[in-house]
N, CA and C of each residue as an Amber inpcrd file, in Angstrom:
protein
   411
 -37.4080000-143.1880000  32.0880000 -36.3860000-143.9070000  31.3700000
 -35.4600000-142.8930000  30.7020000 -34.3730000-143.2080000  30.4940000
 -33.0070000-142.4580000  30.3110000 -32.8200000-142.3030000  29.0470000
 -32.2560000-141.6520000  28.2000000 -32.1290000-142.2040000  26.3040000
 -31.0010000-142.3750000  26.3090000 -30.4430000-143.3950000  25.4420000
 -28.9520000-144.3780000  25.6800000 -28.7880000-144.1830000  24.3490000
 -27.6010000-143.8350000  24.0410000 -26.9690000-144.5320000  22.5480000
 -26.9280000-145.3630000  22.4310000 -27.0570000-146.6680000  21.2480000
 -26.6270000-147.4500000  21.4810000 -26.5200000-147.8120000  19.8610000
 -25.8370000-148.8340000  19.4800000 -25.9160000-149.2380000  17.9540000
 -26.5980000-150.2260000  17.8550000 -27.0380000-150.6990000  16.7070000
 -28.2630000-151.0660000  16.3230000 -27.9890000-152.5490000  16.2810000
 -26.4160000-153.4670000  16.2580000 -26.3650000-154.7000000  16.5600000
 -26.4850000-154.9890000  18.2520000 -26.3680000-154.2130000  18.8280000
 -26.6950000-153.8650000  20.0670000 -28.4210000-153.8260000  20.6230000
 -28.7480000-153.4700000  19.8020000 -30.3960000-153.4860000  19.7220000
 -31.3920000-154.2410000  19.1500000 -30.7890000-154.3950000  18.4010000
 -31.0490000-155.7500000  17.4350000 -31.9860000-156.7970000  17.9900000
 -31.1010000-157.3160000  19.0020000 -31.4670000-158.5140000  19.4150000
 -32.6270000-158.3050000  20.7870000 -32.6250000-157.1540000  21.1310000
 -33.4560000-156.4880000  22.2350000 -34.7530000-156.3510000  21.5700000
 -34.9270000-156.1990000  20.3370000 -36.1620000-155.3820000  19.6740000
 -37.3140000-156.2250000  19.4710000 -38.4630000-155.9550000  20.0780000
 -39.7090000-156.7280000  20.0470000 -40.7060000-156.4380000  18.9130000
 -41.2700000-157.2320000  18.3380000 -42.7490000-156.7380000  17.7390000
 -43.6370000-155.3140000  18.1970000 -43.6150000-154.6240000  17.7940000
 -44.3900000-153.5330000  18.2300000 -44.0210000-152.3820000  18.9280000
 -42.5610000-152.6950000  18.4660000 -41.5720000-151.6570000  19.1410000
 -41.3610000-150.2810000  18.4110000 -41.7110000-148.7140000  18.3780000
 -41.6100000-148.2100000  17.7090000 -40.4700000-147.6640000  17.0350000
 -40.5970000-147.5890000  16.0060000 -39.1080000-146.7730000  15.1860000
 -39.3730000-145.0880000  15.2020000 -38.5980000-144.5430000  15.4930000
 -39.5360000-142.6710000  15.0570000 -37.5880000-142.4040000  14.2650000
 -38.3100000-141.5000000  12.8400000 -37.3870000-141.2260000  12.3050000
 -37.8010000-139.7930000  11.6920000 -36.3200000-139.1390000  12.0050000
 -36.1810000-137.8320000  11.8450000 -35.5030000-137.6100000  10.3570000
 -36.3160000-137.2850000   9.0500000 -35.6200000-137.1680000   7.4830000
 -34.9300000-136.2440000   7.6850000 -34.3270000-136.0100000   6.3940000
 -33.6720000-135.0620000   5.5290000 -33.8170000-134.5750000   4.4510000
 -35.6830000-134.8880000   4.2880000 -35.8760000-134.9780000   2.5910000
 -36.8060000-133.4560000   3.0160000 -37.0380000-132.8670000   1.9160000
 -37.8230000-131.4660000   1.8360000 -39.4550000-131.7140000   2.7160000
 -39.6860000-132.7020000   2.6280000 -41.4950000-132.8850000   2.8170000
 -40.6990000-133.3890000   4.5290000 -39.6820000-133.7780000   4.8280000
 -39.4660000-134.2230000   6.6980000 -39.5040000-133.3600000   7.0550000
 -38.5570000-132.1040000   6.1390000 -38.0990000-130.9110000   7.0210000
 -39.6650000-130.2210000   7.4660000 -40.3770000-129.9680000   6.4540000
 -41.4600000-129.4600000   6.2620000 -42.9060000-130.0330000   7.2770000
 -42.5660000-131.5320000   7.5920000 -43.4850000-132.2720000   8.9050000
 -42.9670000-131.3190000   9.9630000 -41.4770000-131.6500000  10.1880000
 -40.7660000-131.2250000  11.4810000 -40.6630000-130.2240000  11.7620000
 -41.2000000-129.0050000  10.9710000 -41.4490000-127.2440000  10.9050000
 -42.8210000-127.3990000  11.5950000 -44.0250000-127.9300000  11.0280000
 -45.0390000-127.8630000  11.2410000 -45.6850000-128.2810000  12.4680000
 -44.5830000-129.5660000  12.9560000 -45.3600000-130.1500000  13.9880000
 -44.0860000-130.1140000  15.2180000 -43.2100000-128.8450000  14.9510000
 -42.2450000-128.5740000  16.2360000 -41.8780000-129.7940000  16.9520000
 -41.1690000-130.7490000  15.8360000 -40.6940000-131.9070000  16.7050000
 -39.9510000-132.4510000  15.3270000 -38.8820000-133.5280000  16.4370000
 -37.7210000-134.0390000  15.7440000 -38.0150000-135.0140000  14.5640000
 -39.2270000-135.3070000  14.6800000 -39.7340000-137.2730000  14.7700000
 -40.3940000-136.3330000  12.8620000 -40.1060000-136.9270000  11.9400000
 -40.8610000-136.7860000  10.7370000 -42.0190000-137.8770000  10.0460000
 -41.4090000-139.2320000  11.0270000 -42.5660000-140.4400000  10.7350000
 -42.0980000-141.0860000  11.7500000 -43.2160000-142.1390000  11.9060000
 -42.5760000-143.3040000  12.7730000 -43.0750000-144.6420000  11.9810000
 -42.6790000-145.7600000  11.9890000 -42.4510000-147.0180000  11.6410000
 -43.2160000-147.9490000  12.6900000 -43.1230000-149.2430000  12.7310000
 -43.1500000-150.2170000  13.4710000 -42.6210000-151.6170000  13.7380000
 -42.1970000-152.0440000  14.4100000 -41.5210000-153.6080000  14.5620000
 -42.2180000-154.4430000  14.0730000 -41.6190000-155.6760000  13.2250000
 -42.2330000-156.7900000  12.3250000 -41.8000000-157.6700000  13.1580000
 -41.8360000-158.7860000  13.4480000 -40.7360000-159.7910000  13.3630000
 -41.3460000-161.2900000  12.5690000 -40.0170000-161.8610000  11.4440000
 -40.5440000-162.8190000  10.7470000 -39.4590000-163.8300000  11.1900000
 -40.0550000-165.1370000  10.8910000 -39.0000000-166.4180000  10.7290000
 -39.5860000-167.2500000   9.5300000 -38.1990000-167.9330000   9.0310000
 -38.6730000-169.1190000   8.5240000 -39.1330000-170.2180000   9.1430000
 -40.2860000-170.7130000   8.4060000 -40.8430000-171.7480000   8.7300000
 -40.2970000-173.1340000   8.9440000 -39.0600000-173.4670000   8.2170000
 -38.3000000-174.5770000   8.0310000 -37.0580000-174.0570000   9.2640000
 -37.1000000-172.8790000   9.7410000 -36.1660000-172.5190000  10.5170000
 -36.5760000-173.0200000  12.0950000 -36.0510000-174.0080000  12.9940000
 -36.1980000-174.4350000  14.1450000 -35.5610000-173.9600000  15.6160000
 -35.1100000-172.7750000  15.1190000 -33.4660000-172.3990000  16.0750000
 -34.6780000-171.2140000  16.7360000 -35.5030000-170.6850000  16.5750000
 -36.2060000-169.5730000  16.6000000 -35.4190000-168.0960000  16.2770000
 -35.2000000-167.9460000  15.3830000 -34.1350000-166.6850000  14.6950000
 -35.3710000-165.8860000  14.0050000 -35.3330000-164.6090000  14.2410000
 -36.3650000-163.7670000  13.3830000 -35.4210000-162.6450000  12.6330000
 -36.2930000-162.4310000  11.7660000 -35.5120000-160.9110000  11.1100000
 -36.9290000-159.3590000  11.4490000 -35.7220000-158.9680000  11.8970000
 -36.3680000-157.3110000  11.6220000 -36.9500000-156.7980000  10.9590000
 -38.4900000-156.3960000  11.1120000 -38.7620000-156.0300000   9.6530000
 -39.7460000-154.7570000  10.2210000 -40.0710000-153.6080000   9.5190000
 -40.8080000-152.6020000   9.8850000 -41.6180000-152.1160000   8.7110000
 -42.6680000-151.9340000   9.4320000 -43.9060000-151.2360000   8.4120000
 -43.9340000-149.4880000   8.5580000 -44.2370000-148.8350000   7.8830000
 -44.1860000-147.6670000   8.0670000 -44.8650000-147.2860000   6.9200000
 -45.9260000-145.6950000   6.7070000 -46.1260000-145.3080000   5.4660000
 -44.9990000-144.2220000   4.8440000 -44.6860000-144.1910000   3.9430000
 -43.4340000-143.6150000   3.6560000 -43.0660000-143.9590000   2.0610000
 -42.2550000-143.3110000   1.6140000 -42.1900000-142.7810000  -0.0050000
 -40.8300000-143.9310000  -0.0280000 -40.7570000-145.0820000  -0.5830000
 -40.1160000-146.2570000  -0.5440000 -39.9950000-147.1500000  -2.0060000
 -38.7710000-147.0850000  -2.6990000 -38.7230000-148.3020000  -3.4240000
 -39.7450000-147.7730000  -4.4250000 -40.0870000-146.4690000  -4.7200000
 -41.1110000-146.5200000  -5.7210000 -42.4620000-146.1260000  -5.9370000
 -42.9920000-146.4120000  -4.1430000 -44.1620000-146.3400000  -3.9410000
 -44.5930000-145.7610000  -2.6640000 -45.6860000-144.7490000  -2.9730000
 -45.3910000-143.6580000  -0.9220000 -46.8350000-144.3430000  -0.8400000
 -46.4890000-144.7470000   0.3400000 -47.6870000-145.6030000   0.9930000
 -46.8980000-146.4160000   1.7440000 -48.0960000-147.2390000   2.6570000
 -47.1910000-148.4740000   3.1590000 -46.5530000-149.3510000   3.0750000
 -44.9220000-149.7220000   3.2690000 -44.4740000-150.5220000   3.0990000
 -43.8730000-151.2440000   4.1070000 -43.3070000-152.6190000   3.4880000
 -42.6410000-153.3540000   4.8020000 -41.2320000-153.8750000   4.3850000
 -40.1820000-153.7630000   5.0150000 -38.8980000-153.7060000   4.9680000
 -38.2650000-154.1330000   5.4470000 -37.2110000-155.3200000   5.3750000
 -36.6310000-155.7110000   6.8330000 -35.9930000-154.3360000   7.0960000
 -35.8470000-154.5760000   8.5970000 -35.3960000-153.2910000   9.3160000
 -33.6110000-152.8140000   8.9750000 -33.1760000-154.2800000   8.3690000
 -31.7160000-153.7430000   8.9040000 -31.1590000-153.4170000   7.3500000
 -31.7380000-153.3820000   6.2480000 -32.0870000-152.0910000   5.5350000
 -32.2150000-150.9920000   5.4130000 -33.3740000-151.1320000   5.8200000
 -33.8010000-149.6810000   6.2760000 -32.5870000-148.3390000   7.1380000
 -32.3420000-149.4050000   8.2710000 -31.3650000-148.5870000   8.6580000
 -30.2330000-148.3680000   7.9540000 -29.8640000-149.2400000   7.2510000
 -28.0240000-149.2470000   6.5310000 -28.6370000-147.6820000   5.7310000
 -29.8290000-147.8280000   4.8240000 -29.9920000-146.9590000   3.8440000
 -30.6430000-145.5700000   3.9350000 -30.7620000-145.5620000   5.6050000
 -31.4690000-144.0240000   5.9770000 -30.4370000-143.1690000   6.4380000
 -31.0610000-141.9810000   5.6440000 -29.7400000-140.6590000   5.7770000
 -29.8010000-139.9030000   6.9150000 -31.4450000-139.5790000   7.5560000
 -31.3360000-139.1780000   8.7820000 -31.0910000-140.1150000  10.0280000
 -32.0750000-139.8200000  11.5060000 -31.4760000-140.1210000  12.3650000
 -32.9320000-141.2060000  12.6750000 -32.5160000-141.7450000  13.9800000
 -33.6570000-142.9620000  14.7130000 -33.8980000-142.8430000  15.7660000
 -34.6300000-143.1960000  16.1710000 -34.7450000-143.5770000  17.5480000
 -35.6100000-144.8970000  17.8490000 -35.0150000-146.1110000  18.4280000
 -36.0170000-147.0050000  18.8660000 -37.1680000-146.8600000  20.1760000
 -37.8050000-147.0250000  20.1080000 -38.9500000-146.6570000  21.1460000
 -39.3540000-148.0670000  21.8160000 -38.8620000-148.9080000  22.6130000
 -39.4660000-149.9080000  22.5840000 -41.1100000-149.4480000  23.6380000
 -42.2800000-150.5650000  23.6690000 -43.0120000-150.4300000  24.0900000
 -42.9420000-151.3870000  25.3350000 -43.8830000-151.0000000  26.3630000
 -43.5880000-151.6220000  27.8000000 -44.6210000-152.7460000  27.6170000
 -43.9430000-153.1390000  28.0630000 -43.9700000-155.1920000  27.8900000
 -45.5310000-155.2300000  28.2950000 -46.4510000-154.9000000  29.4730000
 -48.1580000-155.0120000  29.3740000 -48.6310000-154.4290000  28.2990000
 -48.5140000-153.8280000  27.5270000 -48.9900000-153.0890000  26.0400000
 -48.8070000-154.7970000  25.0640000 -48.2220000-155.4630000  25.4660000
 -48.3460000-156.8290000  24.6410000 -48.6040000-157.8990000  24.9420000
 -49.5670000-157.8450000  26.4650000 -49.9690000-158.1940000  27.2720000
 -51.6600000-158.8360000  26.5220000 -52.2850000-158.2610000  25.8660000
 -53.9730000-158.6140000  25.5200000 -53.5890000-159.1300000  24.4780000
 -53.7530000-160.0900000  24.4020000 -53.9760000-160.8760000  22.3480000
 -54.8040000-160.4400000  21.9800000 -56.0330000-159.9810000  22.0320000
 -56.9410000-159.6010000  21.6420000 -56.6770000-157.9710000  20.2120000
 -55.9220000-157.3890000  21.4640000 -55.6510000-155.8470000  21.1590000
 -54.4170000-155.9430000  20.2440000 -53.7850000-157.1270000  20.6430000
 -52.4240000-157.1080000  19.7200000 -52.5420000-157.6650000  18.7960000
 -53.4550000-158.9230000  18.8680000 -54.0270000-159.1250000  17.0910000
 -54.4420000-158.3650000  16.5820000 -55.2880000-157.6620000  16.9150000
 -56.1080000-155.8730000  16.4160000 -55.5650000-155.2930000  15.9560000
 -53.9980000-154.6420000  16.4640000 -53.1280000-154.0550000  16.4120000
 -52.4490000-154.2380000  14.7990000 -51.9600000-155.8270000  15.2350000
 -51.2860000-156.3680000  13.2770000 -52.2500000-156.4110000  12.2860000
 -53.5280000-156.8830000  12.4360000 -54.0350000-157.2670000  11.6990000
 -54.3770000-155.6090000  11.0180000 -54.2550000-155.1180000  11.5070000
 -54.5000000-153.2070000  11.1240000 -53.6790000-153.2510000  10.0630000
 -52.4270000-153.5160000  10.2970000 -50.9700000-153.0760000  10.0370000
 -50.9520000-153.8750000   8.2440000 -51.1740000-154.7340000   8.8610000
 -51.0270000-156.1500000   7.6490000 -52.1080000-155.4270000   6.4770000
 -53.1590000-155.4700000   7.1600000 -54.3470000-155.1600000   5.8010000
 -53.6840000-154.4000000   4.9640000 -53.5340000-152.7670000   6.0720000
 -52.8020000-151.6600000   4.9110000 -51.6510000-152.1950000   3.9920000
 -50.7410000-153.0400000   4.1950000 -49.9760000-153.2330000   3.9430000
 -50.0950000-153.7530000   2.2070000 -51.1710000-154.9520000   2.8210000
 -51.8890000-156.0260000   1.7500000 -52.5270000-155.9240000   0.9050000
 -52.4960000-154.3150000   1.1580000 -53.8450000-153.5840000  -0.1140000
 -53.0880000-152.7300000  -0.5240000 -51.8310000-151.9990000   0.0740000
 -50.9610000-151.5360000  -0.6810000 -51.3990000-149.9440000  -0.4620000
 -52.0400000-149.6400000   0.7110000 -52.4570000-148.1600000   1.0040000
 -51.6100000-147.2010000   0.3990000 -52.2230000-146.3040000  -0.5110000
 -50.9590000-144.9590000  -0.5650000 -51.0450000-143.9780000   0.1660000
 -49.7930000-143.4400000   0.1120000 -49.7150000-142.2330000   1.0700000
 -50.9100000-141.1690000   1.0970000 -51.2480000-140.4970000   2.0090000
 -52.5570000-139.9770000   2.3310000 -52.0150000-138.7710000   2.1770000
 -51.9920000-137.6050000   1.4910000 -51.1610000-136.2810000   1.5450000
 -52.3150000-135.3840000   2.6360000 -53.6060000-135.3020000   2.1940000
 -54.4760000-134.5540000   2.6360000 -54.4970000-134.6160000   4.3160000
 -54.5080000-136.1540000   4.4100000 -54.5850000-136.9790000   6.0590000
 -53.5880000-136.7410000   7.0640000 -52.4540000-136.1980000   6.3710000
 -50.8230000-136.1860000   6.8420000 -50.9920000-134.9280000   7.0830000
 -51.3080000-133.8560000   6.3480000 -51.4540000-132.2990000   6.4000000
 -52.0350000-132.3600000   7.4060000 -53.3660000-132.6690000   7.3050000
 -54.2070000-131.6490000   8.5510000 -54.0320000-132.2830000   9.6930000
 -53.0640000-133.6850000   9.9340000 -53.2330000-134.0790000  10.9380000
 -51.8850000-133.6260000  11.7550000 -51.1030000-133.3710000  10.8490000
 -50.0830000-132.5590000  11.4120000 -50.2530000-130.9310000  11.7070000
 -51.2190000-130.3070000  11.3090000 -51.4740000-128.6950000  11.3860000
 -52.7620000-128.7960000  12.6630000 -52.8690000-130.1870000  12.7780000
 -53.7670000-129.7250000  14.1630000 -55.0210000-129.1060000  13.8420000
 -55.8250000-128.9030000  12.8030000 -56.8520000-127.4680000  12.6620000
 -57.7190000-128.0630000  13.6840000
């Protein structure tokens, strides 16, 4: 597959649940991932998608989980996406995932229900977990 520019109302409407976000900072601790682990990507995120319940049209909003220093609190949070993007200084990349990867309910309930817990308990950022897992030892 090819990498396309494209803008993000453009993508928008393409973007599935479980689609990855990888984002390249500008903050001292990105530069400092992206030294360490010889790559562009300083975190990556993940695709939400929500609707209202009273909503019948099937319309979702964007929303992404990611652990990340946010609003206050470094740990996991969840965001609608098109936030996120208006208010990020570095760069993106959407990653979507290939359509059999969302293929097992099983694995893809597995998958959120992962996502959600951390979320729901309010995980904080892991400094120790982030280090060594980026230095490879």
């Amino acid at each position: 597959m090819t990498l396309e520019r494209i803008l993000y109302a453009d993508a928008r409407p393409k973007m599935k649940p479980g689609d990855v976000i990888a984002f390249s900072g500008k903050g001292h601790f990105s530069e400092i991932i992206k030294m360490a682990t010889f790559s562009e990507v300083s975190h990556v995120g993940v695709i939400l998608q929500t609707g209202l319940v009273s909503d019948t049209t099937g319309r979702v909003f964007n929303q992404i989980i990611e652990s990340t220093s946010l609003h206050g609190f470094n740990g996991v949070n969840i965001s609608r996406f098109s936030d996120r993007h208006n208010e990020y200084a570095g760069r993106m990349w959407w990653l979507p995932i290939r359509t059999n990867l969302r293929d097992d309910p099983i694995m893809y309930k597995a998958f959120y229900d992962y996502l959600f817990n951390h979320a729901k308990r309010r995980t904080p950022y892991d400094m120790k977990q982030a280090v060594t897992s980026a230095l490879d030892l």
